[in-house]
Amino acid sequence: MADLKASFRRLAVSIENRMDRLRRGQKEFGPLTILPYLGHGTSKMLHLKGRVVADYRVTSPLETDSGWKNLQNNFRRFHTHEIPYAKVRACYGEMEQEFTANDDGYFAVHMELGQAPSEDQFWHDVRIELVEDISVQATGRVLIPPTQIQYGVISDLDDTVIKSDVVQVTKLLTNTFLRNSRTRLPFAGVAAFYHALQQGTVGGFNPIYYVTSGIWNLYDVYLDFLQIQGIPIGPIFMTDLGLSEQYLFKPGRFEHKLAVIRELLQTHPNLSFILIGDSGEKDAEIYGQVAIENPGRILAIYIRDVSQKRRDDEVKAIIETVRESGTEILLVEDTIAAAAHAIERGYIKPETLSAIQQAQRKDTPPSNPVESLRKAAKDKSGGKDKTL
């Protein structure tokens, strides 16, 4: 069986490579496009990723788009004509540096800053252009937070901010492929809560970073969703699909999230963080490990409960272990529970609670009888002890 799987992977890679060579040989590529992703940095350095593709024909989403239209757009997102080893030039202020994309067209910009940027603004523009054709340009944006901030926030996206139903495959596929950024739903009250976290209690600007095991092909969906829902934007860290002879899908979602969070803590060594995730996958395990590795730096961990009782029991066991290390970690039923704790600990202003409560009521859809019965059964079984 192992040999058969390996042969299938080699065949898939061979077919993909031949199709890429055929398209390049027949010059089927259309106009070139640079897709920059929101970057991050400090007063000393900046980091930004992006991709060079051709014939990018994804259309802007509408609330009236049919499932078929959304499926077509998502097919285009995955059926990309990447430009391997494209050379790009990054321009920031008076600085210019060249970088080379990998075989999937992804490039990574890392620039050391000779002079600290102005703290009058938090987002800084970086012009990205193709070295061989400077008419192909795009503007990337990099978040460089001020030096004096209260804390940072690192948040998951799927089933933490945006409803994805990761643990239910049919619903996950429906949400991912048949809906768009205008028809997908947020968790109630998230926008107001995240704005309160961004403001903190000293009236500053606390940066928010999003870490997901989702793949870069869906980047624009997540970014559009944040903007449409009025949720504070921030750098989004995603993964590559990763077709190779070793695997069809790049493994290590746990390792990906853990590596990104470690990188952010290393990039901002004097900054404490609040971590927000859900119980559906491995956020509790990942955040718990981060807290144990970095005593005193994780102010609080909020885990939204989206799972069944068996998983809740696993999360509760993790919570007890993490608490022994001195970090507060809560399994919360809704946004209000997390906000109430954040107010109690002085992370957000008390007066923001009414706005968060109002937003949660507004965002909450009409009750689903089936879901109500499921929750009632879970409550009866003792699976809803949210005050751990």
C-alpha positions as a LaTeX table, in Angstrom:
\begin{tabular}{lrrr}
\hline
Residue & $x$ (\AA) & $y$ (\AA) & $z$ (\AA) \\
\hline
Met1 & 0.00 & 0.00 & 0.00 \\
Ala2 & 2.85 & 2.39 & 0.85 \\
Asp3 & 4.48 & 1.74 & $-2.53$ \\
Leu4 & 1.15 & 2.36 & $-4.27$ \\
Lys5 & 0.67 & 5.70 & $-2.49$ \\
Ala6 & 4.23 & 6.74 & $-3.33$ \\
Ser7 & 3.68 & 5.84 & $-6.98$ \\
Phe8 & 0.47 & 7.86 & $-7.04$ \\
Arg9 & 2.24 & 10.89 & $-5.56$ \\
Arg10 & 5.03 & 10.65 & $-8.12$ \\
Leu11 & 2.45 & 10.37 & $-10.90$ \\
Ala12 & 0.53 & 13.42 & $-9.63$ \\
Val13 & 3.71 & 15.50 & $-9.43$ \\
Ser14 & 4.78 & 14.35 & $-12.90$ \\
Ile15 & 1.40 & 15.31 & $-14.39$ \\
Glu16 & 1.47 & 18.72 & $-12.70$ \\
Asn17 & 5.03 & 19.40 & $-13.91$ \\
Arg18 & 4.20 & 18.35 & $-17.46$ \\
Met19 & 1.10 & 20.55 & $-17.51$ \\
Asp20 & 3.15 & 23.51 & $-16.25$ \\
Arg21 & 5.81 & 22.93 & $-18.93$ \\
Leu22 & 3.14 & 22.53 & $-21.60$ \\
Arg23 & 1.43 & 25.78 & $-20.62$ \\
Arg24 & 4.74 & 27.64 & $-20.58$ \\
Gly25 & 5.75 & 26.14 & $-23.93$ \\
Gln26 & 2.46 & 27.10 & $-25.52$ \\
Lys27 & 2.57 & 30.53 & $-23.84$ \\
Glu28 & $-0.90$ & 30.03 & $-22.43$ \\
Phe29 & $-0.23$ & 32.32 & $-19.51$ \\
Gly30 & $-2.23$ & 35.52 & $-19.45$ \\
Pro31 & $-1.31$ & 38.79 & $-17.71$ \\
Leu32 & 1.05 & 38.48 & $-14.76$ \\
Thr33 & $-0.13$ & 39.46 & $-11.29$ \\
Ile34 & 1.68 & 39.94 & $-7.98$ \\
Leu35 & $-0.42$ & 38.91 & $-4.98$ \\
Pro36 & 1.14 & 40.43 & $-1.84$ \\
Tyr37 & 0.03 & 39.23 & 1.59 \\
Leu38 & $-0.11$ & 41.49 & 4.64 \\
Gly39 & 3.30 & 41.52 & 6.29 \\
His40 & 4.65 & 42.25 & 9.74 \\
Gly41 & 7.75 & 43.77 & 11.25 \\
Thr42 & 9.44 & 45.85 & 13.92 \\
Ser43 & 11.41 & 49.08 & 14.02 \\
Lys44 & 14.42 & 47.06 & 12.79 \\
Met45 & 13.03 & 44.70 & 10.13 \\
Leu46 & 10.05 & 43.85 & 7.96 \\
His47 & 8.73 & 40.60 & 6.53 \\
Leu48 & 6.27 & 40.16 & 3.68 \\
Lys49 & 5.19 & 37.21 & 1.56 \\
Gly50 & 3.43 & 37.04 & $-1.78$ \\
Arg51 & 2.99 & 35.09 & $-4.97$ \\
Val52 & 3.48 & 35.71 & $-8.68$ \\
Val53 & 0.77 & 34.17 & $-10.86$ \\
Ala54 & $-0.63$ & 34.56 & $-14.36$ \\
Asp55 & $-4.16$ & 34.81 & $-15.68$ \\
Tyr56 & $-5.63$ & 35.38 & $-12.21$ \\
Arg57 & $-9.37$ & 35.59 & $-12.86$ \\
Val58 & $-11.00$ & 35.43 & $-9.43$ \\
Thr59 & $-13.94$ & 37.86 & $-9.39$ \\
Ser60 & $-15.13$ & 40.04 & $-6.50$ \\
Pro61 & $-17.75$ & 38.26 & $-4.36$ \\
Leu62 & $-21.40$ & 39.29 & $-4.14$ \\
Glu63 & $-24.05$ & 38.26 & $-1.61$ \\
Thr64 & $-26.17$ & 37.09 & $-4.54$ \\
Asp65 & $-23.51$ & 34.75 & $-5.95$ \\
Ser66 & $-24.79$ & 31.21 & $-6.39$ \\
Gly67 & $-23.05$ & 28.16 & $-5.01$ \\
Trp68 & $-21.96$ & 27.36 & $-8.56$ \\
Lys69 & $-20.41$ & 30.82 & $-9.00$ \\
Asn70 & $-18.55$ & 30.45 & $-5.71$ \\
Leu71 & $-17.36$ & 26.99 & $-6.73$ \\
Gln72 & $-16.01$ & 28.40 & $-10.01$ \\
Asn73 & $-14.11$ & 31.14 & $-8.18$ \\
Asn74 & $-12.63$ & 28.63 & $-5.75$ \\
Phe75 & $-11.58$ & 26.39 & $-8.63$ \\
Arg76 & $-9.68$ & 29.38 & $-10.07$ \\
Arg77 & $-8.02$ & 29.97 & $-6.70$ \\
Phe78 & $-6.68$ & 26.43 & $-6.67$ \\
His79 & $-6.00$ & 26.08 & $-10.40$ \\
Thr80 & $-3.33$ & 28.78 & $-10.42$ \\
His81 & $-0.72$ & 29.43 & $-13.09$ \\
Glu82 & 2.19 & 30.18 & $-10.78$ \\
Ile83 & 5.40 & 31.70 & $-12.14$ \\
Pro84 & 8.29 & 29.69 & $-10.67$ \\
Tyr85 & 11.52 & 31.47 & $-9.70$ \\
Ala86 & 10.16 & 34.89 & $-10.65$ \\
Lys87 & 12.47 & 37.71 & $-9.54$ \\
Val88 & 10.80 & 40.53 & $-7.64$ \\
Arg89 & 12.09 & 43.83 & $-6.31$ \\
Ala90 & 10.85 & 45.17 & $-2.97$ \\
Cys91 & 11.01 & 48.94 & $-2.49$ \\
Tyr92 & 10.53 & 50.56 & 0.92 \\
Gly93 & 11.49 & 54.20 & 1.30 \\
Glu94 & 14.97 & 54.52 & $-0.18$ \\
Met95 & 15.67 & 50.80 & 0.17 \\
Glu96 & 15.49 & 48.28 & $-2.67$ \\
Gln97 & 16.19 & 44.55 & $-2.56$ \\
Glu98 & 15.61 & 41.68 & $-4.98$ \\
Phe99 & 14.18 & 38.29 & $-4.07$ \\
Thr100 & 13.48 & 35.08 & $-6.00$ \\
Ala101 & 10.24 & 33.12 & $-5.79$ \\
Asn102 & 10.25 & 29.37 & $-5.23$ \\
Asp103 & 8.98 & 26.76 & $-7.68$ \\
Asp104 & 5.37 & 27.51 & $-6.69$ \\
Gly105 & 5.74 & 31.25 & $-7.31$ \\
Tyr106 & 5.86 & 32.21 & $-3.63$ \\
Phe107 & 8.37 & 34.84 & $-2.55$ \\
Ala108 & 9.41 & 36.06 & 0.89 \\
Val109 & 10.72 & 39.58 & 1.52 \\
His110 & 12.98 & 40.14 & 4.53 \\
Met111 & 14.48 & 43.62 & 4.87 \\
Glu112 & 16.60 & 45.05 & 7.66 \\
Leu113 & 15.71 & 48.68 & 8.26 \\
Gly114 & 18.50 & 51.18 & 8.61 \\
Gln115 & 16.17 & 53.70 & 10.21 \\
Ala116 & 13.18 & 53.11 & 12.45 \\
Pro117 & 9.91 & 53.94 & 10.64 \\
Ser118 & 7.60 & 56.66 & 11.88 \\
Glu119 & 5.25 & 55.61 & 14.66 \\
Asp120 & 2.61 & 58.02 & 13.36 \\
Gln121 & 1.24 & 55.13 & 11.31 \\
Phe122 & 1.06 & 51.40 & 11.93 \\
Trp123 & 0.78 & 50.17 & 8.34 \\
His124 & 3.60 & 50.81 & 5.89 \\
Asp125 & 3.55 & 50.40 & 2.11 \\
Val126 & 6.09 & 48.27 & 0.26 \\
Arg127 & 6.12 & 48.40 & $-3.53$ \\
Ile128 & 6.67 & 45.02 & $-5.17$ \\
Glu129 & 7.58 & 44.84 & $-8.87$ \\
Leu130 & 8.82 & 42.23 & $-11.29$ \\
Val131 & 12.50 & 42.73 & $-12.07$ \\
Glu132 & 12.02 & 41.78 & $-15.72$ \\
Asp133 & 8.87 & 43.88 & $-16.18$ \\
Ile134 & 8.48 & 46.77 & $-13.75$ \\
Ser135 & 5.05 & 47.54 & $-15.19$ \\
Val136 & 3.84 & 44.55 & $-13.16$ \\
Gln137 & 3.56 & 46.05 & $-9.68$ \\
Ala138 & 1.61 & 45.69 & $-6.47$ \\
Thr139 & 1.61 & 47.43 & $-3.11$ \\
Gly140 & 2.14 & 45.29 & $-0.05$ \\
Arg141 & 1.34 & 46.49 & 3.45 \\
Val142 & 3.37 & 45.72 & 6.54 \\
Leu143 & 2.19 & 46.09 & 10.14 \\
Ile144 & 4.87 & 47.64 & 12.34 \\
Pro145 & 3.36 & 48.26 & 15.79 \\
Pro146 & 4.57 & 51.13 & 17.97 \\
Thr147 & 7.25 & 50.36 & 20.52 \\
Gln148 & 4.99 & 51.08 & 23.50 \\
Ile149 & 1.98 & 48.77 & 23.40 \\
Gln150 & 0.02 & 46.89 & 26.04 \\
Tyr151 & 0.04 & 43.41 & 24.48 \\
Gly152 & $-0.37$ & 41.54 & 21.21 \\
Val153 & $-3.14$ & 39.17 & 20.16 \\
Ile154 & $-2.66$ & 35.93 & 18.22 \\
Ser155 & $-5.90$ & 34.42 & 16.96 \\
Asp156 & $-6.96$ & 31.39 & 14.99 \\
Leu157 & $-9.51$ & 32.01 & 12.20 \\
Asp158 & $-11.54$ & 28.89 & 11.40 \\
Asp159 & $-14.20$ & 28.27 & 14.07 \\
Thr160 & $-12.69$ & 31.04 & 16.18 \\
Val161 & $-13.53$ & 34.09 & 14.06 \\
Ile162 & $-15.27$ & 32.61 & 11.01 \\
Lys163 & $-17.70$ & 29.70 & 11.13 \\
Ser164 & $-16.12$ & 26.83 & 9.21 \\
Asp165 & $-17.31$ & 23.66 & 11.00 \\
Val166 & $-13.90$ & 22.05 & 10.62 \\
Val167 & $-14.97$ & 18.99 & 12.61 \\
Gln168 & $-17.93$ & 18.33 & 10.28 \\
Val169 & $-16.56$ & 17.57 & 6.81 \\
Thr170 & $-19.76$ & 18.18 & 4.83 \\
Lys171 & $-20.33$ & 21.59 & 6.42 \\
Leu172 & $-16.65$ & 22.45 & 6.07 \\
Leu173 & $-16.73$ & 21.76 & 2.32 \\
Thr174 & $-19.96$ & 23.75 & 1.94 \\
Asn175 & $-18.57$ & 26.75 & 3.82 \\
Thr176 & $-15.24$ & 26.64 & 1.99 \\
Phe177 & $-16.30$ & 26.02 & $-1.59$ \\
Leu178 & $-19.98$ & 27.00 & $-1.97$ \\
Arg179 & $-19.95$ & 30.24 & 0.03 \\
Asn180 & $-17.87$ & 33.39 & $-0.23$ \\
Ser181 & $-16.52$ & 36.11 & 2.03 \\
Arg182 & $-19.88$ & 37.93 & 1.93 \\
Thr183 & $-22.04$ & 34.92 & 2.75 \\
Arg184 & $-19.89$ & 33.22 & 5.37 \\
Leu185 & $-20.75$ & 34.00 & 8.99 \\
Pro186 & $-18.66$ & 35.33 & 11.89 \\
Phe187 & $-18.94$ & 34.16 & 15.46 \\
Ala188 & $-21.25$ & 36.54 & 17.29 \\
Gly189 & $-19.59$ & 39.58 & 18.86 \\
Val190 & $-16.11$ & 38.89 & 17.50 \\
Ala191 & $-15.69$ & 42.22 & 15.69 \\
Ala192 & $-16.54$ & 44.30 & 18.78 \\
Phe193 & $-14.39$ & 42.12 & 21.06 \\
Tyr194 & $-11.36$ & 42.28 & 18.78 \\
His195 & $-11.68$ & 46.06 & 18.46 \\
Ala196 & $-11.73$ & 46.27 & 22.26 \\
Leu197 & $-8.60$ & 44.11 & 22.43 \\
Gln198 & $-6.88$ & 46.21 & 19.78 \\
Gln199 & $-7.60$ & 49.37 & 21.77 \\
Gly200 & $-6.77$ & 47.86 & 25.17 \\
Thr201 & $-7.15$ & 49.99 & 28.29 \\
Val202 & $-4.54$ & 52.64 & 27.55 \\
Gly203 & $-5.96$ & 53.89 & 24.25 \\
Gly204 & $-3.12$ & 52.57 & 22.13 \\
Phe205 & $-2.86$ & 50.08 & 19.30 \\
Asn206 & $-2.39$ & 46.41 & 20.11 \\
Pro207 & $-1.48$ & 44.35 & 17.02 \\
Ile208 & $-3.58$ & 41.34 & 16.06 \\
Tyr209 & $-2.06$ & 38.43 & 14.14 \\
Tyr210 & $-4.06$ & 35.59 & 12.59 \\
Val211 & $-2.66$ & 32.07 & 12.36 \\
Thr212 & $-4.52$ & 29.37 & 10.47 \\
Ser213 & $-3.79$ & 25.98 & 8.96 \\
Gly214 & $-5.74$ & 27.10 & 5.89 \\
Ile215 & $-3.84$ & 27.38 & 2.61 \\
Trp216 & $-2.66$ & 30.51 & 0.81 \\
Asn217 & $-5.01$ & 29.88 & $-2.12$ \\
Leu218 & $-7.87$ & 31.08 & 0.12 \\
Tyr219 & $-6.03$ & 34.12 & 1.49 \\
Asp220 & $-8.24$ & 36.71 & $-0.24$ \\
Val221 & $-11.38$ & 35.05 & 1.16 \\
Tyr222 & $-10.17$ & 35.47 & 4.74 \\
Leu223 & $-8.93$ & 39.03 & 4.24 \\
Asp224 & $-12.14$ & 40.10 & 2.50 \\
Phe225 & $-14.15$ & 38.48 & 5.28 \\
Leu226 & $-12.34$ & 40.44 & 7.99 \\
Gln227 & $-12.87$ & 43.71 & 6.13 \\
Ile228 & $-16.53$ & 43.03 & 5.31 \\
Gln229 & $-17.35$ & 42.07 & 8.90 \\
Gly230 & $-15.49$ & 45.05 & 10.37 \\
Ile231 & $-13.01$ & 42.81 & 12.22 \\
Pro232 & $-9.57$ & 44.39 & 12.73 \\
Ile233 & $-7.22$ & 43.25 & 10.00 \\
Gly234 & $-3.77$ & 41.91 & 10.68 \\
Pro235 & $-1.14$ & 39.70 & 9.08 \\
Ile236 & $-2.53$ & 36.25 & 8.21 \\
Phe237 & $-0.16$ & 33.29 & 8.40 \\
Met238 & $-1.23$ & 30.36 & 6.22 \\
Thr239 & 0.27 & 27.21 & 4.66 \\
Asp240 & 1.13 & 25.99 & 1.17 \\
Leu241 & $-0.82$ & 23.17 & $-0.46$ \\
Gly242 & 2.51 & 21.42 & $-0.95$ \\
Leu243 & 2.12 & 18.77 & $-3.65$ \\
Ser244 & 5.39 & 16.83 & $-3.80$ \\
Glu245 & 6.73 & 13.31 & $-4.12$ \\
Gln246 & 6.76 & 13.07 & $-0.32$ \\
Tyr247 & 3.12 & 14.05 & 0.23 \\
Leu248 & $-0.03$ & 15.26 & $-1.53$ \\
Phe249 & $-0.76$ & 17.82 & 1.18 \\
Lys250 & 1.92 & 19.45 & 3.26 \\
Pro251 & 1.79 & 17.90 & 6.75 \\
Gly252 & 2.37 & 19.50 & 10.11 \\
Arg253 & $-0.55$ & 21.84 & 10.78 \\
Phe254 & 0.33 & 21.61 & 14.46 \\
Glu255 & 3.95 & 22.42 & 13.67 \\
His256 & 2.95 & 25.30 & 11.36 \\
Lys257 & 0.93 & 27.14 & 13.99 \\
Leu258 & 3.48 & 26.45 & 16.69 \\
Ala259 & 6.33 & 27.72 & 14.49 \\
Val260 & 4.49 & 30.93 & 13.58 \\
Ile261 & 3.65 & 31.74 & 17.20 \\
Arg262 & 7.22 & 31.05 & 18.28 \\
Glu263 & 8.43 & 33.36 & 15.50 \\
Leu264 & 6.11 & 36.16 & 16.62 \\
Leu265 & 7.24 & 35.83 & 20.24 \\
Gln266 & 10.86 & 35.90 & 19.11 \\
Thr267 & 10.23 & 38.91 & 16.85 \\
His268 & 8.68 & 40.81 & 19.77 \\
Pro269 & 10.72 & 39.57 & 22.77 \\
Asn270 & 9.41 & 42.21 & 25.18 \\
Leu271 & 5.73 & 41.78 & 24.32 \\
Ser272 & 3.13 & 39.68 & 26.12 \\
Phe273 & 0.30 & 38.03 & 24.18 \\
Ile274 & $-3.31$ & 36.92 & 24.44 \\
Leu275 & $-4.04$ & 33.74 & 22.46 \\
Ile276 & $-7.50$ & 32.94 & 21.06 \\
Gly277 & $-8.55$ & 29.66 & 19.45 \\
Asp278 & $-11.16$ & 26.92 & 19.49 \\
Ser279 & $-11.59$ & 23.38 & 20.75 \\
Gly280 & $-12.23$ & 21.86 & 17.32 \\
Glu281 & $-8.62$ & 21.08 & 16.44 \\
Lys282 & $-5.37$ & 21.42 & 18.40 \\
Asp283 & $-5.36$ & 25.05 & 19.53 \\
Ala284 & $-5.45$ & 24.12 & 23.21 \\
Glu285 & $-2.43$ & 21.84 & 22.80 \\
Ile286 & $-0.49$ & 24.39 & 20.73 \\
Tyr287 & $-1.25$ & 27.38 & 22.94 \\
Gly288 & $-0.60$ & 25.34 & 26.06 \\
Gln289 & 2.83 & 24.34 & 24.80 \\
Val290 & 3.62 & 27.98 & 23.95 \\
Ala291 & 2.59 & 29.07 & 27.45 \\
Ile292 & 4.75 & 26.42 & 29.11 \\
Glu293 & 7.73 & 27.35 & 26.92 \\
Asn294 & 7.32 & 31.08 & 27.66 \\
Pro295 & 6.40 & 31.51 & 31.33 \\
Gly296 & 4.96 & 34.92 & 32.10 \\
Arg297 & 4.50 & 36.01 & 28.48 \\
Ile298 & 1.01 & 34.62 & 27.78 \\
Leu299 & $-1.53$ & 36.77 & 29.61 \\
Ala300 & $-4.55$ & 34.61 & 28.82 \\
Ile301 & $-5.74$ & 31.86 & 26.49 \\
Tyr302 & $-9.36$ & 31.78 & 25.33 \\
Ile303 & $-10.57$ & 28.54 & 23.73 \\
Arg304 & $-14.01$ & 28.77 & 22.10 \\
Asp305 & $-16.00$ & 25.57 & 22.66 \\
Val306 & $-17.16$ & 24.16 & 19.32 \\
Ser307 & $-16.69$ & 20.46 & 20.07 \\
Gln308 & $-18.48$ & 17.49 & 21.57 \\
Lys309 & $-18.10$ & 16.35 & 25.18 \\
Arg310 & $-15.28$ & 13.87 & 24.47 \\
Arg311 & $-13.09$ & 16.62 & 23.04 \\
Asp312 & $-14.16$ & 18.98 & 25.84 \\
Asp313 & $-12.83$ & 16.48 & 28.36 \\
Glu314 & $-9.49$ & 16.42 & 26.53 \\
Val315 & $-9.35$ & 20.22 & 26.53 \\
Lys316 & $-10.17$ & 20.37 & 30.24 \\
Ala317 & $-7.25$ & 18.07 & 30.99 \\
Ile318 & $-4.95$ & 20.34 & 28.96 \\
Ile319 & $-6.32$ & 23.36 & 30.82 \\
Glu320 & $-5.38$ & 21.87 & 34.18 \\
Thr321 & $-1.84$ & 21.18 & 32.97 \\
Val322 & $-1.41$ & 24.68 & 31.56 \\
Arg323 & $-2.80$ & 26.32 & 34.69 \\
Glu324 & $-0.19$ & 24.56 & 36.76 \\
Ser325 & 2.39 & 26.51 & 34.74 \\
Gly326 & 0.78 & 29.79 & 35.83 \\
Thr327 & $-1.12$ & 30.77 & 32.66 \\
Glu328 & $-4.84$ & 31.48 & 32.68 \\
Ile329 & $-6.68$ & 29.41 & 30.07 \\
Leu330 & $-10.46$ & 29.33 & 29.69 \\
Leu331 & $-12.86$ & 27.17 & 27.69 \\
Val332 & $-15.56$ & 29.70 & 26.78 \\
Glu333 & $-19.03$ & 29.21 & 25.36 \\
Asp334 & $-19.25$ & 32.59 & 23.66 \\
Thr335 & $-17.52$ & 35.92 & 23.09 \\
Ile336 & $-19.13$ & 37.52 & 26.16 \\
Ala337 & $-17.45$ & 35.01 & 28.49 \\
Ala338 & $-14.02$ & 35.87 & 27.07 \\
Ala339 & $-14.76$ & 39.61 & 27.17 \\
Ala340 & $-15.90$ & 39.46 & 30.80 \\
His341 & $-12.64$ & 37.80 & 31.81 \\
Ala342 & $-10.61$ & 40.31 & 29.78 \\
Ile343 & $-12.37$ & 43.17 & 31.59 \\
Glu344 & $-11.79$ & 41.54 & 34.97 \\
Arg345 & $-8.06$ & 41.24 & 34.22 \\
Gly346 & $-7.75$ & 44.77 & 32.86 \\
Tyr347 & $-7.11$ & 43.85 & 29.23 \\
Ile348 & $-10.08$ & 45.75 & 27.77 \\
Lys349 & $-12.14$ & 48.68 & 29.03 \\
Pro350 & $-15.27$ & 47.88 & 31.11 \\
Glu351 & $-17.39$ & 50.20 & 28.98 \\
Thr352 & $-16.79$ & 48.03 & 25.92 \\
Leu353 & $-18.87$ & 45.19 & 27.35 \\
Ser354 & $-22.23$ & 46.71 & 26.39 \\
Ala355 & $-21.09$ & 47.15 & 22.78 \\
Ile356 & $-19.84$ & 43.55 & 22.68 \\
Gln357 & $-23.14$ & 42.29 & 24.13 \\
Gln358 & $-25.12$ & 44.30 & 21.60 \\
Ala359 & $-22.94$ & 43.02 & 18.75 \\
Gln360 & $-23.34$ & 39.43 & 19.94 \\
Arg361 & $-27.14$ & 39.77 & 19.93 \\
Lys362 & $-27.04$ & 41.32 & 16.47 \\
Asp363 & $-24.72$ & 38.63 & 15.07 \\
Thr364 & $-26.61$ & 35.69 & 16.58 \\
Pro365 & $-28.81$ & 33.98 & 13.96 \\
Pro366 & $-32.31$ & 32.70 & 14.85 \\
Ser367 & $-32.12$ & 29.58 & 16.99 \\
Asn368 & $-31.89$ & 26.26 & 15.21 \\
Pro369 & $-34.16$ & 23.67 & 16.92 \\
Val370 & $-31.78$ & 20.82 & 16.12 \\
Glu371 & $-28.78$ & 22.75 & 17.46 \\
Ser372 & $-30.74$ & 23.71 & 20.58 \\
Leu373 & $-31.50$ & 20.03 & 21.27 \\
Arg374 & $-27.83$ & 19.14 & 20.74 \\
Lys375 & $-26.69$ & 21.81 & 23.19 \\
Ala376 & $-29.33$ & 20.78 & 25.73 \\
Ala377 & $-28.13$ & 17.17 & 25.56 \\
Lys378 & $-24.54$ & 18.31 & 26.00 \\
Asp379 & $-25.47$ & 20.49 & 28.99 \\
Lys380 & $-27.32$ & 17.60 & 30.60 \\
Ser381 & $-24.30$ & 15.34 & 30.18 \\
Gly382 & $-22.11$ & 17.80 & 32.01 \\
Gly383 & $-20.10$ & 18.90 & 29.01 \\
Lys384 & $-20.64$ & 22.64 & 29.41 \\
Asp385 & $-18.59$ & 23.55 & 32.44 \\
Lys386 & $-17.24$ & 26.80 & 31.03 \\
Thr387 & $-15.87$ & 28.24 & 34.25 \\
Leu388 & $-12.80$ & 26.06 & 34.46 \\
\hline
\end{tabular}
